[in-house]
Coordinates of C-alpha atoms in Angstrom, one line a residue:
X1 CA 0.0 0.0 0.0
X2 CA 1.2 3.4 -0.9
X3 CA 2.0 5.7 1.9
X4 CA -1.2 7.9 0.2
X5 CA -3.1 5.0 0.6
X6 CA -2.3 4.3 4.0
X7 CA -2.9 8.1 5.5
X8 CA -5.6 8.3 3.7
X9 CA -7.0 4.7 5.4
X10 CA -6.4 5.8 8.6
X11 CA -6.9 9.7 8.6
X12 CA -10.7 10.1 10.7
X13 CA -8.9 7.7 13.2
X14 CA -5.3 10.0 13.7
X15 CA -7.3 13.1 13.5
X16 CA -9.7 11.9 16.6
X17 CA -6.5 11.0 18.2
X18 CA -5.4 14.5 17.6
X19 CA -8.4 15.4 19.0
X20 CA -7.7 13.6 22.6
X21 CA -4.3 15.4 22.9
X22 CA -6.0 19.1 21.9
X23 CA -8.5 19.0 24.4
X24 CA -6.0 18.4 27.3
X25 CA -5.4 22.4 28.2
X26 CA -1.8 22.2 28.4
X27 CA -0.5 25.5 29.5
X28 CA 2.8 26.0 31.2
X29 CA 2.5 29.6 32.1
X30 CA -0.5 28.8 34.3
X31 CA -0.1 26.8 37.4
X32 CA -3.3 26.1 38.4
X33 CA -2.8 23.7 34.6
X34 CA 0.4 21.4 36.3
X35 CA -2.2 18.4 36.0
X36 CA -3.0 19.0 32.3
X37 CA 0.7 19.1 31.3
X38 CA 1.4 15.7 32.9
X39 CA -2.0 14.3 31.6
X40 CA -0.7 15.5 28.1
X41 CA 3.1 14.3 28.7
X42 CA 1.1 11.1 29.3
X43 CA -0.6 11.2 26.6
X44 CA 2.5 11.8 24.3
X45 CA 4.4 8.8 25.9
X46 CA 1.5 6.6 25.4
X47 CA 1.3 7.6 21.8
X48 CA 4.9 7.0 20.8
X49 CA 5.1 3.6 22.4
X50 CA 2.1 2.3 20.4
X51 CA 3.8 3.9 16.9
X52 CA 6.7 1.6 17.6
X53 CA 9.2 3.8 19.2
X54 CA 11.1 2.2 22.0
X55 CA 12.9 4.1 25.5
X56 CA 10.0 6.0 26.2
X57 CA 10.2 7.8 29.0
X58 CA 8.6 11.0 31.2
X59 CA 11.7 12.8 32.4
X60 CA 11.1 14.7 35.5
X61 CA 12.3 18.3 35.7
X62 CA 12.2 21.6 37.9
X63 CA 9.3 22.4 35.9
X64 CA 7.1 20.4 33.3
X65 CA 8.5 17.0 32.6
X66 CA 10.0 16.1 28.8
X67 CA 9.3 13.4 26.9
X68 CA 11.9 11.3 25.6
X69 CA 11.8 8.2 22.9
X70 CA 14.1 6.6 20.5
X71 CA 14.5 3.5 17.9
X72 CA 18.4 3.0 16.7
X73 CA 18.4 -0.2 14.6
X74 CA 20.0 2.1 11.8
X75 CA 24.0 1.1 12.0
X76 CA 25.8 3.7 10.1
X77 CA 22.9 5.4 9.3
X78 CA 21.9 9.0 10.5
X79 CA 20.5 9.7 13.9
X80 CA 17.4 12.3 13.5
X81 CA 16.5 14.4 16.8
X82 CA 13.1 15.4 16.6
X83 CA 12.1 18.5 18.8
X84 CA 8.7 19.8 19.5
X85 CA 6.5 21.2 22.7
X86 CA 3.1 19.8 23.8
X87 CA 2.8 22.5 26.6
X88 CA 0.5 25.9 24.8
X89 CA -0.5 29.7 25.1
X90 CA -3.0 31.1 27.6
X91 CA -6.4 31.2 25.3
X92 CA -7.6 34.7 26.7
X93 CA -9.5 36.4 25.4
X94 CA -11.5 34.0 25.8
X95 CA -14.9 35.5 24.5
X96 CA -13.4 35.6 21.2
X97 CA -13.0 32.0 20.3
X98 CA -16.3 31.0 18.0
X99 CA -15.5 27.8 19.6
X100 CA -14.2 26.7 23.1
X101 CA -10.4 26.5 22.1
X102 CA -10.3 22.8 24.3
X103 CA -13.2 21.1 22.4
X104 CA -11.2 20.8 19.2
X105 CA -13.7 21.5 16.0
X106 CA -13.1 21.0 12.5
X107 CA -14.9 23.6 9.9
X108 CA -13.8 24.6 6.9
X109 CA -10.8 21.9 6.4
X110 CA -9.3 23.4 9.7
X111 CA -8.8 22.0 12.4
X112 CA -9.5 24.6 15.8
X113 CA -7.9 24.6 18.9
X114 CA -5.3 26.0 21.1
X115 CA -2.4 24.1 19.7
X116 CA -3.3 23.1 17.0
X117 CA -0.3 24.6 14.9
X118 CA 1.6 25.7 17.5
X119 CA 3.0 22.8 18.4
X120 CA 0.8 19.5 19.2
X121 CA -0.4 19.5 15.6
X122 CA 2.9 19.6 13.9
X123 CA 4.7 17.2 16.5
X124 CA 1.5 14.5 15.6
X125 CA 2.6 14.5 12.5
X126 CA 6.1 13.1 13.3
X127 CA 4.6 10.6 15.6
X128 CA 2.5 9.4 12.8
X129 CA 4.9 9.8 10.4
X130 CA 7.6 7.1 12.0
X131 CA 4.6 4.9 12.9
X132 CA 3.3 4.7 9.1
X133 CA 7.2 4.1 7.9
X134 CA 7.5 0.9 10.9
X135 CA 3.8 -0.6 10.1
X136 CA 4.3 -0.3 6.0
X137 CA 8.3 -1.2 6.1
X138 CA 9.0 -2.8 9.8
X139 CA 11.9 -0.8 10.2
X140 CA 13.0 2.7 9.8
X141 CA 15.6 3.7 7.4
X142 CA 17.7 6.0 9.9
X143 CA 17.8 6.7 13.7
X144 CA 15.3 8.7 15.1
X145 CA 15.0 10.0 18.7
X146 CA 12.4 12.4 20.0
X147 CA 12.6 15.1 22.7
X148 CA 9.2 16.5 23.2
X149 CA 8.9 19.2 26.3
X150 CA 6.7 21.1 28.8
X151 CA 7.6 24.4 28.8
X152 CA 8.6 26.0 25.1
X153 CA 6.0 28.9 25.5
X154 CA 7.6 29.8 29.4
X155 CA 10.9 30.0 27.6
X156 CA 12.3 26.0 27.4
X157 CA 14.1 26.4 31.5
X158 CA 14.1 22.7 32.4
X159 CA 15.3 21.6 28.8
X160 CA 18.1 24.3 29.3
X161 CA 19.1 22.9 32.4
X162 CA 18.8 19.1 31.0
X163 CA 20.9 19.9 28.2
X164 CA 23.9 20.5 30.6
X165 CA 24.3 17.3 31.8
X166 CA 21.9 15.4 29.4
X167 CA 23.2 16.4 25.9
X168 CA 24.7 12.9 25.5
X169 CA 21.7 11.4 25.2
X170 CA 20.2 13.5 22.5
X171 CA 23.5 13.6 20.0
X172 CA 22.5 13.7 16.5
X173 CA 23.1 14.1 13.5
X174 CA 20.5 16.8 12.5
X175 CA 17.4 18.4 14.4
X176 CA 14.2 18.6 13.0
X177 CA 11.4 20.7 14.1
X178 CA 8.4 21.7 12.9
X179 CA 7.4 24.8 14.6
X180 CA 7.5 27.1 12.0
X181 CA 5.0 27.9 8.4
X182 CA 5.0 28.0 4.7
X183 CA 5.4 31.1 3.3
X184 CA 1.7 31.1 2.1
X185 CA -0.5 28.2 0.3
X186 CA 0.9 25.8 -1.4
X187 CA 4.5 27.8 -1.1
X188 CA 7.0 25.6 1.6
X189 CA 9.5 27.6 3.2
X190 CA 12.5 26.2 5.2
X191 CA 13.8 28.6 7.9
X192 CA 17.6 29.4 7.9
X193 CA 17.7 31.6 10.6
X194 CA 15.8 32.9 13.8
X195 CA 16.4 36.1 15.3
X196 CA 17.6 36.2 18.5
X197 CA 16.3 38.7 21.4
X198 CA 16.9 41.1 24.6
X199 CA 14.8 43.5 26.7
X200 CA 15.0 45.8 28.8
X201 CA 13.4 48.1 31.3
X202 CA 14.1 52.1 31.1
X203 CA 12.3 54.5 34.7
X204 CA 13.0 58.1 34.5
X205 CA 12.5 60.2 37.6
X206 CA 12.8 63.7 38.3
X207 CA 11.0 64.9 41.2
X208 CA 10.0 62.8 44.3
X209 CA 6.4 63.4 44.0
X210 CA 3.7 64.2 41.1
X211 CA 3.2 67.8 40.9
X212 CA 0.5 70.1 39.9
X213 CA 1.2 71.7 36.2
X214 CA -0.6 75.2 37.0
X215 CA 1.9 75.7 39.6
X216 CA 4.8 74.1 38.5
X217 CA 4.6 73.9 34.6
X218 CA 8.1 75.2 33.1
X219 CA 9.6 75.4 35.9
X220 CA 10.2 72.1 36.7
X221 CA 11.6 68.7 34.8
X222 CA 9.0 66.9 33.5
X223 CA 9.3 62.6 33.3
X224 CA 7.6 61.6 30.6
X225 CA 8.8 64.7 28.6
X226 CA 12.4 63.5 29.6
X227 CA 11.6 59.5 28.2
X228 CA 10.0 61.0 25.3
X229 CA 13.1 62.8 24.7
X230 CA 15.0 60.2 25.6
X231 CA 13.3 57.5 23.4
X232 CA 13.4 59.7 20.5
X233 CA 17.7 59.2 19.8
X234 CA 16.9 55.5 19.8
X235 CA 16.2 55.7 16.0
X236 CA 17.3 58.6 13.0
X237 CA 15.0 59.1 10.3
X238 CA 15.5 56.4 7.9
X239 CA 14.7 53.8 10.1
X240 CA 18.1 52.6 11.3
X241 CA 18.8 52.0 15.4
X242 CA 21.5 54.9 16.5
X243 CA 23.2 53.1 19.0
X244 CA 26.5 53.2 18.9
X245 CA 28.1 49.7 17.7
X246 CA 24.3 48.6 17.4
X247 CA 25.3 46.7 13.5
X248 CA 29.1 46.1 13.8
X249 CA 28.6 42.0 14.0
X250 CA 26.0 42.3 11.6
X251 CA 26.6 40.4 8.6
X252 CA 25.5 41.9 5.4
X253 CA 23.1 40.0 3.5
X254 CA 24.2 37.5 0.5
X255 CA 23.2 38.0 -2.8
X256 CA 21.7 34.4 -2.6
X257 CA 19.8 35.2 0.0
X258 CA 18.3 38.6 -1.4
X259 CA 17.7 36.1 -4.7
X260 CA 15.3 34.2 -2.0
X261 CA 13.8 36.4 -0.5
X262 CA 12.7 38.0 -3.9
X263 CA 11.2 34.5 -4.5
X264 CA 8.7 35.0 -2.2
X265 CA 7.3 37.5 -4.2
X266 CA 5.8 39.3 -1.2
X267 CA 2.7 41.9 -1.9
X268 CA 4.1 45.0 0.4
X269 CA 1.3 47.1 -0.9
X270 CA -1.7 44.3 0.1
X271 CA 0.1 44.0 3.3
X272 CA -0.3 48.5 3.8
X273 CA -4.0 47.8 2.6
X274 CA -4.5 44.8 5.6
X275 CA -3.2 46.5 7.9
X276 CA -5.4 50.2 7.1
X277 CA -1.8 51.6 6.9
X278 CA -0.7 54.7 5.0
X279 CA 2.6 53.1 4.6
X280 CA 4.8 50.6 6.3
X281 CA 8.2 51.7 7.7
X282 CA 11.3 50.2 8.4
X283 CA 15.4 50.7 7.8
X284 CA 15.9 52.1 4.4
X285 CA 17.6 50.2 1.6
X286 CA 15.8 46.7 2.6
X287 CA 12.8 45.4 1.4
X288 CA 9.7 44.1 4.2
X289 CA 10.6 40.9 4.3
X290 CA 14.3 41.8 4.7
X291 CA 13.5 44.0 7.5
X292 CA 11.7 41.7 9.4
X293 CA 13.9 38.5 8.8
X294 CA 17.3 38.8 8.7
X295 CA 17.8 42.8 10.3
X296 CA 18.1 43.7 13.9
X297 CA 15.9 46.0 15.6
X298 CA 14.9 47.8 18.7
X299 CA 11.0 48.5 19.3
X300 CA 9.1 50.0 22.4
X301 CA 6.6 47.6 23.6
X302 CA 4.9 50.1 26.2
X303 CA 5.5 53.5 27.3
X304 CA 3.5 55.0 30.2
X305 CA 3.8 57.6 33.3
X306 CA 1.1 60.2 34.6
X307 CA -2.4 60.2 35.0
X308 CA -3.8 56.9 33.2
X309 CA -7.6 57.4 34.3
X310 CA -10.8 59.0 32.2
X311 CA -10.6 62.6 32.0
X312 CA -8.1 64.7 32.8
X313 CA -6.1 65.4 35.8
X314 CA -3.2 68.3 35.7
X315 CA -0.2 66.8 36.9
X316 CA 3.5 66.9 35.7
X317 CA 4.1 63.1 36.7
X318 CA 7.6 62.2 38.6
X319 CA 8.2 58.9 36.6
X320 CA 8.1 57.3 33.3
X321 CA 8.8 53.8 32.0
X322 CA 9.5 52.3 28.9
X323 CA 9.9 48.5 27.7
X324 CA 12.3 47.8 24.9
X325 CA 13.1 44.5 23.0
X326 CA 15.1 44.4 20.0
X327 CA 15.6 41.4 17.7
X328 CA 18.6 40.6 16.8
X329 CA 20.5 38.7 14.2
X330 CA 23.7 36.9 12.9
X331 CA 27.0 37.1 15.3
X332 CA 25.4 39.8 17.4
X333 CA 25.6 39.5 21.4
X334 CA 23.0 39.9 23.1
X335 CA 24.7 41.3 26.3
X336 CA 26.9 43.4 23.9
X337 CA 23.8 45.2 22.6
X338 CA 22.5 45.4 26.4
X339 CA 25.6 47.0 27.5
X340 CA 25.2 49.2 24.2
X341 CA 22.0 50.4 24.9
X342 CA 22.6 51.1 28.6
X343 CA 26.0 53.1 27.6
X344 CA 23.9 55.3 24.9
X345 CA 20.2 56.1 27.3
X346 CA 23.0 57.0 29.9
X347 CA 25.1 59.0 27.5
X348 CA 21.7 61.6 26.3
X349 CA 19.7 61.1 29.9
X350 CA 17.5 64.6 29.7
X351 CA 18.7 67.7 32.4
X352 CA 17.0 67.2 36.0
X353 CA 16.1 63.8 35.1
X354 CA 18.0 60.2 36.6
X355 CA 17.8 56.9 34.9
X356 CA 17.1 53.2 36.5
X357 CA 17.8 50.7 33.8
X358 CA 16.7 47.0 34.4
X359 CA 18.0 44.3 31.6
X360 CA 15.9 41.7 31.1
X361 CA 16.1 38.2 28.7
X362 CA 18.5 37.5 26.3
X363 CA 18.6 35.0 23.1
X364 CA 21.3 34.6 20.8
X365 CA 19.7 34.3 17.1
X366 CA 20.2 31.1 15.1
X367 CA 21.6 30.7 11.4
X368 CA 22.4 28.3 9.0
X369 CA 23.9 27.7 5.5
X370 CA 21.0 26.6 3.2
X371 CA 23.0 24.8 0.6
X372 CA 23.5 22.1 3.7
X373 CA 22.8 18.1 2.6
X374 CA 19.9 18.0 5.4
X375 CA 18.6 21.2 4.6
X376 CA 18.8 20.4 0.8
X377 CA 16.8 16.7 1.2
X378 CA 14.2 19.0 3.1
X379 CA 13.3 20.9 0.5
X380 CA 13.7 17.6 -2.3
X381 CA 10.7 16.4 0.2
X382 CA 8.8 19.3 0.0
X383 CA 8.6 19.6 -3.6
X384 CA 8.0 16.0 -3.5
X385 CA 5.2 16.4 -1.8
X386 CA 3.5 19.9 -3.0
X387 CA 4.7 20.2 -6.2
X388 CA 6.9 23.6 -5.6
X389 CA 10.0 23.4 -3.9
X390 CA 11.1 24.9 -0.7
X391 CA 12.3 28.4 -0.3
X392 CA 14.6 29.3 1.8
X393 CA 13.6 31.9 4.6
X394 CA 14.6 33.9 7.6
X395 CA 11.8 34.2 10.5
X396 CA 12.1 37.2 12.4
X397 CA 11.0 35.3 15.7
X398 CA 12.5 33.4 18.2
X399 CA 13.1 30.4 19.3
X400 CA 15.9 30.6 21.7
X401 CA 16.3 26.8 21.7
X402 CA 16.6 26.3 18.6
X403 CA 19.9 28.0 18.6
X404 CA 21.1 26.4 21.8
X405 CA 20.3 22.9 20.2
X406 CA 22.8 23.5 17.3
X407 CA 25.5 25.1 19.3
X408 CA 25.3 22.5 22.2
X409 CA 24.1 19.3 20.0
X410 CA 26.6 20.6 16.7
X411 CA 24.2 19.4 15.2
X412 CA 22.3 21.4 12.1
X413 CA 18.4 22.2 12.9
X414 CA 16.1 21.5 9.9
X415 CA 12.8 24.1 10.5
X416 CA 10.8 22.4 8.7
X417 CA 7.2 23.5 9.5
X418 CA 3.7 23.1 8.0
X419 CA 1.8 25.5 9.5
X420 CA 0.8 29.1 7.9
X421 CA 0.9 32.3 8.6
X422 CA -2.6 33.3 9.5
X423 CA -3.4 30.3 11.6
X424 CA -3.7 32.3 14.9
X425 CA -1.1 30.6 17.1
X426 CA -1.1 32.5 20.6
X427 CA -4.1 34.4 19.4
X428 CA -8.3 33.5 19.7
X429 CA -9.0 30.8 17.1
X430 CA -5.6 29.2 16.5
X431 CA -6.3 26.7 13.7
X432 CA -4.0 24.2 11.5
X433 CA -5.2 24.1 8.1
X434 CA -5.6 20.0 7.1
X435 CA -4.3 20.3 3.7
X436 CA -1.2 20.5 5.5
X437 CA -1.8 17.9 7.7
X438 CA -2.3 15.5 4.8
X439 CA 0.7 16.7 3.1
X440 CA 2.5 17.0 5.9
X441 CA 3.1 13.8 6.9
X442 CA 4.0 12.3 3.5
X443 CA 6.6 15.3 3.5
X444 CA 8.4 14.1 6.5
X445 CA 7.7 10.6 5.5
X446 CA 9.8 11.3 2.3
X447 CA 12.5 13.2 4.3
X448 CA 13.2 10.9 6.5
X449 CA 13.7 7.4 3.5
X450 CA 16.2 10.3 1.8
X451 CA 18.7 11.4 4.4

């Protein structure tokens, strides 16, 4: 039987199985949900012993537990590491899910639930995927080992902390994970690099109380005036961060990988019109999907100070905050552009006003040379599979892990992911779209008899 055949055969009974895991509410930022992630590491473990896999095991942590498995009857074959998370996001707002996000629904040929893309969908299909290869073949053409965990949305802690002592266990040859999305319908995309992140917090204070502004307006320093100020030398006026040093580990971009990202033929101007923008913005000389994929930059996520409340109330307020992240990419450190930051807010801090500066989390970004031979089979699979072959992409998210798997592991990370771009992961609605479902799992079928 053809593996077409075959998924086709059993496809009501994985996607009801799919079902099961969906409707476990497994999510790691909330604690009062500690019972839901061990019922759905249960789940998991269950799940890959019956496809075939052997070594399963629920490793306790500090935090959530991780799920390991493994079958090595390949001798001199390659060893596959697959990574994925079965922990999810929060589902508030809650009153804008059309249907409860745990009582998984099909409408449409999509699949809805919280985590449904991001990440119990995608992993499924790997389970799946190895089980169709051992019941139509009775063996797998490689090694394959899979490290499923708790806590990707709280930041991956425990399998940071594992990976110091446990690494051994999870050598490889390659890691594959399927966390990311095609560029659009019908158009695969294989990620070669992740931008990596920091934060920080900025408080500006001048006086030591809130004062009133009819009897001390301009005559006294003003905090959010002073971060205002202050926030405005972050950026000049084409777009580029004017930190000092901010781009002096950043790598300029290839001409092959301007040739790809051309490929994706991205609509900038249907983009402005989604978005009810009179333009879009961003560091001159690159195009959107430059910007946001493979340049660094520095946003404001909040600003606030003074009277928050309706109406108005005359005060000249005492403090004012501001919460930065920039994204970062290539060789850049991310304690380096900290310490860059901090020297440069400190360097233009406003007259009468004093500055408390709290960093925050740090990421290294993740990148990878696409003319690699796993990388390469990757997109042989895709076109395989869908008829178009991969593109290869830079996502400007992160996923810090990601990076710390190929530097610890040395092993390269395939992204190879099937979800798409509007599928509402971490928002009401989340969704994974069964067309790529379908294809899929023939796609990683097909990887994994090539490498």
């Amino acid at each position: 039987m053809s593996f077409s055949a075959y998924f086709e055969k059993v496809r009501e009974q994985q996607l009801d199985e799919l079902k099961e895991w969906l409707s476990i509410p497994s999510i790691s930022a909330l604690s009062e949900h500690k019972g839901d992630i061990n019922k759905a590491a249960d789940w998991l473990a269950a799940k890959l012993t019956s496809a075939g896999l052997e070594n399963v095991e629920i490793i306790p942590t500090k935090g959530h537990p991780l799920v390991y498995a493994d079958y090595l009857h390949a001798p001199g074959k390659p060893t596959i590491l697959v990574y994925g998370h079965y922990d999810v996001q929060p589902v508030d707002p809650l009153h804008l899910w059309e249907t409860p996000p745990f009582e998984p629904s099909i409408r449409d040929g999509k699949l809805y639930a919280r985590g449904a893309t991001d990440d119990k969908g995608q992993v499924f299909l790997h389970i799946k995927a190895v089980e169709a290869i051992l019941k139509q073949e009775g063996k797998l053409p490689l090694n394959i080992k899979f490290c499923i965990e708790g806590e990707e949305e709280v930041s991956s802690p425990s399998l940071l902390e594992f990976l110091q002592t446990g690494a051994d266990r999870l050598a490889a040859d390659a890691v594959l994970v399927s966390d990311t999305s095609l560029i659009e319908k019908g158009k695969p995309a294989i990620c070669t690099g992740l931008r990596g992140l920091c934060s920080l917090e900025v408080a500006i204070h001048t006086a030591n109380t809130d004062l009133h502004s009819g009897s001390f307006g301009g005559g006294v320093p003003n905090a959010l005036h002073a971060l205002v100020s202050l926030l405005a030398t972050l950026h000049d006026d084409k777009g580029r961060v004017s930190i000092d040093g901010f781009y002096d580990d950043v790598a300029p971009l290839s001409a092959e990988m301007r040739a790809e990202f051309v490929k994706q033929d991205f609509n900038e101007s249907k983009l402005q019109k989604d978005l009810a923008l009179d333009s879009l913005y961003g560091e001159e000389g690159f195009s959107f999907v430059e910007r946001v994929g493979a340049r660094p930059t520095l946003e404001l996520n909040g600003v606030y100070g003074g009277f928050q409340g309706e109406g108005t109330k005359t005060v000249i307020p005492k403090e004012a905050h501001a919460k930065i992240t920039c994204r970062l990419v290539a060789n850049q450190n991310p304690q380096d552009i900290l310490d860059k930051i901090e020297r440069h807010l400190r360097a233009h801090v406003p007259t009468g006003a004093t500055l408390n500066i709290q960093q925050g989390e740090k990421a290294n970004a993740f990148n990878i040379d696409p003319s690699h031979a796993f990388l390469q089979a990757a997109a042989d699979a895709f076109e395989k599979v869908y008829g178009v072959r991969a593109l290869f992409t830079k996502d400007g998210g992160s996923i810090p892990i990601v990076e710390t798997f190929s530097r610890v592991l040395t092993a390269p990370v395939v992204l190879m992911g099937f979800g798409l771009p509007d599928e509402n992961l971490h928002a009401p609605n989340e969704h994974f779209n069964l067309e790529n479902f379908d294809k899929g799992l023939l796609t990683i079928v097909e990887f994994l008899k090539s490498v």
